[in-house]
Amino acid sequence: MSSLLREEMQRVLFRPAKHRLVEFIEIEEESPGRHFLCVSVGSKKLVQLSIVQCQVFVMSHKSGSKRSHTKRSNLQDCYKKVEIWPLQDLTLVDGRDPDVDDPCFLLHFETVRSVTAVSCSAKYTMVRALVALSDRYCHQSLNLQNFDHAYIKPTTYYSNRGDCVVLSQICFYAFNLVCLSLCPVPMDV
């Protein structure tokens, strides 16, 4: 599903603007429709963050049917960039609290933009992409605050393979805890 959505947004929004969609996550917003935080790279190596809104038009039939159907007659009208920032203007990404599963994070530009991802996994996926793109295209480290850095930057043992590495680390620790709990403890009598 996400690969089809990526291809559709690339074709409708980013390719006409000569940008390549690198990463996107679905976010929660107050206005109706689906919203996405997207990161794209332009032809002159300009990296942009944008909030994309997908407006879904609902039409009801007059035949008495209780169903409503989604109409997507013009995809250019469906996807719309509602906010755009250059990555080089991003001064800080604040995860708010690294010890809590909170999908909300703050993007500090001239103003602070609060973003609520649909999951913590999506939040960390976006931050990993922003860190990599900042290192590659802006030639500077992205300032991060209140994130668990073990899940963002690769260590000497793990490479940056994203959420699979996080999941394997959790499974490894859980397995170790189970093994330790099953070990007999000698009792001194």
CSV table of N, CA and C in Angstrom, one decimal, residues 151 162-173:
chain,number,residue,atom,x,y,z
A,151,TYR,N,18.6,4.2,18.3
A,151,TYR,CA,17.6,3.9,17.2
A,151,TYR,C,17.8,4.8,16.0
A,162,GLY,N,17.1,0.4,9.8
A,162,GLY,CA,15.8,0.9,10.2
A,162,GLY,C,15.1,0.0,11.3
A,163,ASP,N,13.8,-0.1,11.1
A,163,ASP,CA,13.0,-0.7,12.2
A,163,ASP,C,13.3,-2.2,12.4
A,164,CYS,N,13.8,-2.9,11.4
A,164,CYS,CA,14.1,-4.3,11.5
A,164,CYS,C,15.2,-4.5,12.6
A,165,VAL,N,16.2,-3.6,12.6
A,165,VAL,CA,17.3,-3.6,13.6
A,165,VAL,C,16.7,-3.4,15.0
A,166,VAL,N,15.8,-2.4,15.1
A,166,VAL,CA,15.2,-2.1,16.4
A,166,VAL,C,14.4,-3.3,16.9
A,167,LEU,N,13.6,-3.9,16.0
A,167,LEU,CA,12.9,-5.1,16.4
A,167,LEU,C,13.8,-6.3,16.8
A,168,SER,N,14.9,-6.5,16.1
A,168,SER,CA,15.8,-7.6,16.4
A,168,SER,C,16.5,-7.3,17.7
A,169,GLN,N,16.8,-6.0,18.0
A,169,GLN,CA,17.4,-5.7,19.3
A,169,GLN,C,16.5,-6.0,20.5
A,170,ILE,N,15.2,-5.7,20.3
A,170,ILE,CA,14.2,-5.9,21.3
A,170,ILE,C,14.1,-7.4,21.5
A,171,CYS,N,14.0,-8.2,20.5
A,171,CYS,CA,13.9,-9.7,20.6
A,171,CYS,C,15.1,-10.3,21.2
A,172,PHE,N,16.3,-9.8,20.9
A,172,PHE,CA,17.5,-10.3,21.5
A,172,PHE,C,17.5,-10.0,23.0
A,173,TYR,N,17.1,-8.8,23.4
A,173,TYR,CA,17.1,-8.5,24.9
A,173,TYR,C,16.0,-9.4,25.6
